[in-house]
mmCIF file with all atom_site columns, C-alpha atoms and ligand atoms in Angstrom:
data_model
loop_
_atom_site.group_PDB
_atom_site.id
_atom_site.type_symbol
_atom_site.label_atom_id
_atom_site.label_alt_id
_atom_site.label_comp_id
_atom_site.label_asym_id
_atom_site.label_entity_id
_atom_site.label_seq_id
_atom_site.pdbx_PDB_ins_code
_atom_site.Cartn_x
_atom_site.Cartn_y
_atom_site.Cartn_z
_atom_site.occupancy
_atom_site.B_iso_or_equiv
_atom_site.pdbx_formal_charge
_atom_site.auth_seq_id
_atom_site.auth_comp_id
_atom_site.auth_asym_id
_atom_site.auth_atom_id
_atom_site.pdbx_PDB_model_num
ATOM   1   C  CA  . UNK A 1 1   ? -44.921 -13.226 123.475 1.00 0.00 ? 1   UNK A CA  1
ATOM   2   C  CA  . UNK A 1 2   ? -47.543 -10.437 121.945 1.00 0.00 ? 2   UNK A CA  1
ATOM   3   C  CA  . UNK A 1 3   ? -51.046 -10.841 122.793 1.00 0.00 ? 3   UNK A CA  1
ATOM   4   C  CA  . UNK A 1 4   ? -53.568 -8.656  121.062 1.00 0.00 ? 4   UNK A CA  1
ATOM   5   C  CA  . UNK A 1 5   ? -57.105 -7.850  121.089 1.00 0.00 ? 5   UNK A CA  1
ATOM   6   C  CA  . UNK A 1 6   ? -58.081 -8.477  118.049 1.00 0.00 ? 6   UNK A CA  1
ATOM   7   C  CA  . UNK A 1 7   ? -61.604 -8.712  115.408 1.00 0.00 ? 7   UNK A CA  1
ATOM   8   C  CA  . UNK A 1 8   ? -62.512 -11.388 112.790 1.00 0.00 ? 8   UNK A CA  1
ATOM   9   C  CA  . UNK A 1 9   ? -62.866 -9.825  109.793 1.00 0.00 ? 9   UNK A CA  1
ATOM   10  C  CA  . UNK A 1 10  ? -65.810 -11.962 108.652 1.00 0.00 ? 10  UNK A CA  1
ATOM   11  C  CA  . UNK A 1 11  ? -68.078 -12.267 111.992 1.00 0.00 ? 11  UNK A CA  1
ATOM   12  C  CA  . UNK A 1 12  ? -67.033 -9.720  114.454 1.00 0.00 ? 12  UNK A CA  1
ATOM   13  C  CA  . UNK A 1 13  ? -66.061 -11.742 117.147 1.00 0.00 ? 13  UNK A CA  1
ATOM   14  C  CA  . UNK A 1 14  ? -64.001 -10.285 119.138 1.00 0.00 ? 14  UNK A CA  1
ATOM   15  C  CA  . UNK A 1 15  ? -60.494 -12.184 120.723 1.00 0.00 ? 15  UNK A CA  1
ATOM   16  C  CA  . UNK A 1 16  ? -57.147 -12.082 122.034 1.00 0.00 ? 16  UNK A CA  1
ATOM   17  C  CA  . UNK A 1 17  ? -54.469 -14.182 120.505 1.00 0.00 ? 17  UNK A CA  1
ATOM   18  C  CA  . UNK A 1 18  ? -50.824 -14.594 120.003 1.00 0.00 ? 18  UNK A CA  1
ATOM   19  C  CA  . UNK A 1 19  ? -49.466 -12.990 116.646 1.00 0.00 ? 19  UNK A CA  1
ATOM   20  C  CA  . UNK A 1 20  ? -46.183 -13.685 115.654 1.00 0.00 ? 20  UNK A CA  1
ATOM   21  C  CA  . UNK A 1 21  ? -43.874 -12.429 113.286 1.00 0.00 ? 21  UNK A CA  1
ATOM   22  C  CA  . UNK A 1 22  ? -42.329 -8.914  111.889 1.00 0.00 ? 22  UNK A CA  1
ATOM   23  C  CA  . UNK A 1 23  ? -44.353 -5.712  112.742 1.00 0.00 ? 23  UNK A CA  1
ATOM   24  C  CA  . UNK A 1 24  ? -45.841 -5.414  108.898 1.00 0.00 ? 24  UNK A CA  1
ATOM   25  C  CA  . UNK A 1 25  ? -46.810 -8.912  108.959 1.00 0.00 ? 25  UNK A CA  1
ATOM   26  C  CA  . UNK A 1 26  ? -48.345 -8.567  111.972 1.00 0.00 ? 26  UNK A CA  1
ATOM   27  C  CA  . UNK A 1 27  ? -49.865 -5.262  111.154 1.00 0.00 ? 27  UNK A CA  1
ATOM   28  C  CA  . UNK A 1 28  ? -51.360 -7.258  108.280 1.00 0.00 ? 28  UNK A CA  1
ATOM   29  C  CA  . UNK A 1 29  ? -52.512 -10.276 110.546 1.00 0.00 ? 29  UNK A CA  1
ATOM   30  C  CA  . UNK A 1 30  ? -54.389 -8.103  112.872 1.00 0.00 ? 30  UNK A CA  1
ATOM   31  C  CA  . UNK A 1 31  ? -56.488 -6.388  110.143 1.00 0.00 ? 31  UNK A CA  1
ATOM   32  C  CA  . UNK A 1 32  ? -57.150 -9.477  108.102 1.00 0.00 ? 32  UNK A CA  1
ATOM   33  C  CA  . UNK A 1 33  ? -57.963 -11.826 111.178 1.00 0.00 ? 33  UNK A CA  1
ATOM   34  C  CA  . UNK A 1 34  ? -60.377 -14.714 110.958 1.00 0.00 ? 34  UNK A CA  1
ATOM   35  C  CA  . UNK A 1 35  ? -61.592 -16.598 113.975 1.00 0.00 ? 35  UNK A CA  1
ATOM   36  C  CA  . UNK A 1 36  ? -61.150 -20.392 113.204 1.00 0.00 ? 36  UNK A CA  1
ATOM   37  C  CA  . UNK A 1 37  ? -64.555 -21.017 113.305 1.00 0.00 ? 37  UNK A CA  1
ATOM   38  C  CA  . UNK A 1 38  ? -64.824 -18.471 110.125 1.00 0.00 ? 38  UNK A CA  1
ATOM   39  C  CA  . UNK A 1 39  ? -61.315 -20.088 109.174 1.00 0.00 ? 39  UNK A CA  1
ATOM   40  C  CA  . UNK A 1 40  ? -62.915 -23.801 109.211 1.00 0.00 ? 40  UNK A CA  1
ATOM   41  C  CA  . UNK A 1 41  ? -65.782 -22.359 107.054 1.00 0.00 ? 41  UNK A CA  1
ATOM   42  C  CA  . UNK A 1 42  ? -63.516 -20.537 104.592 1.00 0.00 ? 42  UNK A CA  1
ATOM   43  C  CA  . UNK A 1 43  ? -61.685 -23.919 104.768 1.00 0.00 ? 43  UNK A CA  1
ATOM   44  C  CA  . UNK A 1 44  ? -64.561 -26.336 104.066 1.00 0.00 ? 44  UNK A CA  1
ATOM   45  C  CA  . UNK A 1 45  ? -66.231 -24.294 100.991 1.00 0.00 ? 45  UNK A CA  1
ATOM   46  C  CA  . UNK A 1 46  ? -62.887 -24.143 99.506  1.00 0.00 ? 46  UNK A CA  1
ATOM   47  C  CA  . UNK A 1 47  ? -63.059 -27.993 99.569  1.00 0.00 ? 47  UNK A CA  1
ATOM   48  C  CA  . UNK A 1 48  ? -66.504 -28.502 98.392  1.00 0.00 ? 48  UNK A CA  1
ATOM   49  C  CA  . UNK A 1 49  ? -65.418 -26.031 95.371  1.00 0.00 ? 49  UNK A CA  1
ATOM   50  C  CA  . UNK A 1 50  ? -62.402 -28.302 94.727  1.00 0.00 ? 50  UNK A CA  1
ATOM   51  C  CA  . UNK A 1 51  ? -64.685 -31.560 94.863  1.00 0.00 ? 51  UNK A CA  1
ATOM   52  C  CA  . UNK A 1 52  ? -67.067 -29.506 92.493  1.00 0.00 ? 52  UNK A CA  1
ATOM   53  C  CA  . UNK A 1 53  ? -64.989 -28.588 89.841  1.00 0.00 ? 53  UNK A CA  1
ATOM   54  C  CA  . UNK A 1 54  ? -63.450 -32.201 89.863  1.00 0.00 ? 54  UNK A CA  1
ATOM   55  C  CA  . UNK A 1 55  ? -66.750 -33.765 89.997  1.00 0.00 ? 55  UNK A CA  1
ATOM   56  C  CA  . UNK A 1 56  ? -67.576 -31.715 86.691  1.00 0.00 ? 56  UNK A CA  1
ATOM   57  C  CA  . UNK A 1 57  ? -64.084 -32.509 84.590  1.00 0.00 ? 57  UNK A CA  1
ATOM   58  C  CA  . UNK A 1 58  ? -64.981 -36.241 85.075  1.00 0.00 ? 58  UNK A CA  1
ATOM   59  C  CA  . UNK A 1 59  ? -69.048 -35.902 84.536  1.00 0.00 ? 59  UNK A CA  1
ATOM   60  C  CA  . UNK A 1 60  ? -67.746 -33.829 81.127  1.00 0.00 ? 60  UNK A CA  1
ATOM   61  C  CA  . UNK A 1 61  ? -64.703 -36.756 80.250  1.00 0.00 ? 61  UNK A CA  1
ATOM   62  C  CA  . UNK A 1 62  ? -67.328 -38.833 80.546  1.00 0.00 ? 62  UNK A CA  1
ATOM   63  C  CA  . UNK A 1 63  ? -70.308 -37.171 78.591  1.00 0.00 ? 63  UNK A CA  1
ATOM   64  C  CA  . UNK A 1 64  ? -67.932 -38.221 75.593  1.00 0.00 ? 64  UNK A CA  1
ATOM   65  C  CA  . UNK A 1 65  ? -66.634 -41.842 76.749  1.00 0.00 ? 65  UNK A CA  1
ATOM   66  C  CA  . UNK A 1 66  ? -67.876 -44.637 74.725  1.00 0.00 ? 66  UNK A CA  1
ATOM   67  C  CA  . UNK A 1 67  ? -70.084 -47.479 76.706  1.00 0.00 ? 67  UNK A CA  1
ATOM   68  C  CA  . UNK A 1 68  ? -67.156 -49.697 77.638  1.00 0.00 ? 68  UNK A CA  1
ATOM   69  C  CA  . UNK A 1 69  ? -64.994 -46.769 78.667  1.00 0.00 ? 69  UNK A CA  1
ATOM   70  C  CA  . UNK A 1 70  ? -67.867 -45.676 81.416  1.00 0.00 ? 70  UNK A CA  1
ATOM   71  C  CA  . UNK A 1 71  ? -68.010 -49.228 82.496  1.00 0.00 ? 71  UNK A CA  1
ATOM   72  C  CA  . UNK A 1 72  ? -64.563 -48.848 83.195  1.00 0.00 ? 72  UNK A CA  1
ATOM   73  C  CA  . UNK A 1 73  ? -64.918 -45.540 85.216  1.00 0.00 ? 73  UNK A CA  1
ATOM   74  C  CA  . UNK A 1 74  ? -67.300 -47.167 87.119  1.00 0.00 ? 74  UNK A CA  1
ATOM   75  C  CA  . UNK A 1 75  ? -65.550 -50.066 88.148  1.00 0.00 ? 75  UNK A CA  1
ATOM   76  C  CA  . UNK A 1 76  ? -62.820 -47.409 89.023  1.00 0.00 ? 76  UNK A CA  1
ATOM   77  C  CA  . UNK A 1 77  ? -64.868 -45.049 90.930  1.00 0.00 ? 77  UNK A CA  1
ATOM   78  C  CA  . UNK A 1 78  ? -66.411 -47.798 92.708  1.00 0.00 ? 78  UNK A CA  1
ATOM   79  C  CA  . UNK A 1 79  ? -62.805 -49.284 93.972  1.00 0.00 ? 79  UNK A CA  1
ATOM   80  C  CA  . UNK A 1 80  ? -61.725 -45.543 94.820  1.00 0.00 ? 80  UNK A CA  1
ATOM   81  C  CA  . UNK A 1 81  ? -65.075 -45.183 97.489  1.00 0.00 ? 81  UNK A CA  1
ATOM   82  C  CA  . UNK A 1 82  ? -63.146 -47.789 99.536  1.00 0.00 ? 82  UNK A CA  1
ATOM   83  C  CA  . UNK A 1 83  ? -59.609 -47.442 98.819  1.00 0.00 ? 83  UNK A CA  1
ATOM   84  C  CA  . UNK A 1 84  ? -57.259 -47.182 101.594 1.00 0.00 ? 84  UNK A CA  1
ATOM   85  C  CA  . UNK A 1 85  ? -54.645 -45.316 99.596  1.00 0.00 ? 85  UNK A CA  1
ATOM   86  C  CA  . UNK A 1 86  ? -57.241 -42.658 98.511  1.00 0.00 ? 86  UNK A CA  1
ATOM   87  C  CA  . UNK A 1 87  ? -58.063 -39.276 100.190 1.00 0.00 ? 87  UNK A CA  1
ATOM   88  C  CA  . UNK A 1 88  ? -60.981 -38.322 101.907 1.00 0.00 ? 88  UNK A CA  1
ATOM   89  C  CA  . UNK A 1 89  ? -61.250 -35.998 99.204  1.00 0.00 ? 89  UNK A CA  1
ATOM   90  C  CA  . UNK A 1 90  ? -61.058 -38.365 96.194  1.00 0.00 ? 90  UNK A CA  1
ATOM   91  C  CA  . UNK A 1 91  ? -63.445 -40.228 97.910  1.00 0.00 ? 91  UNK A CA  1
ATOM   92  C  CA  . UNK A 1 92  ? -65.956 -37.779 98.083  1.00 0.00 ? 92  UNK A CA  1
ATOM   93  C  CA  . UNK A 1 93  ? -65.648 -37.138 94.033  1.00 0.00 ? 93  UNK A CA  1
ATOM   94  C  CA  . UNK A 1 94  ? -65.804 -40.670 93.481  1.00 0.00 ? 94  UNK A CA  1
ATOM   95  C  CA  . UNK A 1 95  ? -68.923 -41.015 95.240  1.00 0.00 ? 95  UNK A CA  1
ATOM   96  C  CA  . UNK A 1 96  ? -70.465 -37.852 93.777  1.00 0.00 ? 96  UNK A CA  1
ATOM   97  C  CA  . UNK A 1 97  ? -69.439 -39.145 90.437  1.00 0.00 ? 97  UNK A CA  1
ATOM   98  C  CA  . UNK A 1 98  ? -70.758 -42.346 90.471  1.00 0.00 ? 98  UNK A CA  1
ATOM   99  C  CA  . UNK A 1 99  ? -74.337 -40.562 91.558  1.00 0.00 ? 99  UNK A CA  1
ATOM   100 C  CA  . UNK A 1 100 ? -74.617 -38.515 88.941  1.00 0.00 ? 100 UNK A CA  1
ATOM   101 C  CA  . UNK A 1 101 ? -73.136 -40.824 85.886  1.00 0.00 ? 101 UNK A CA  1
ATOM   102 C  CA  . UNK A 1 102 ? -76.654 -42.671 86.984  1.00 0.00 ? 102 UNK A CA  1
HETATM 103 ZN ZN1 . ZN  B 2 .   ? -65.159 -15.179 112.685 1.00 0.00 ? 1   ZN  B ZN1 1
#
């Protein structure tokens, strides 16, 4: 069991945690360490970019869909905000989606 002092690389903050592995990877650890309050930020805007660029593939499908085909989305979308299969994440898009198809 290793414990080391070590920095986020983002804030500053200052800690002491366990780091595990071979002495390179650890070496490599310690320089590139991110509290997880930096880590759940990195984390989250990763996610919003994902729903983003999701969000914009549909909103550009269906720039060129004909009438009936949007109705269809919509009906779609609209299922997939309360779906119990769906992710969180598909969740979000369909919501977002169905906002800006107006
Ligand atoms: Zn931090």
């Amino acid at each position: 069991m290793a414990q080391y002092g070590v920095t986020c690389r983002a804030c500053g903050k200052a800690e002491t945690t366990q780091i595990y592995g071979p002495s390179k990877e650890r070496e490599w650890k310690i320089t590139n360490y991110r509290c997880y309050a930096c880590y759940r930020q990195d984390k989250q805007a990763q996610d919003a970019g994902r729903v983003e660029r999701q969000v914009a593939e549909m909103l550009t499908a269906l720039a060129n869909a004909t009438p009936g085909e949007r109705e269809q989305c919509r009906a779609e979308w609209t299922r997939a905000i309360t779906a119990v299969e769906g992710t969180v994440e598909r969740r979000q898009v369909a919501q977002i989606v169905l906002e800006r198809m107006g």
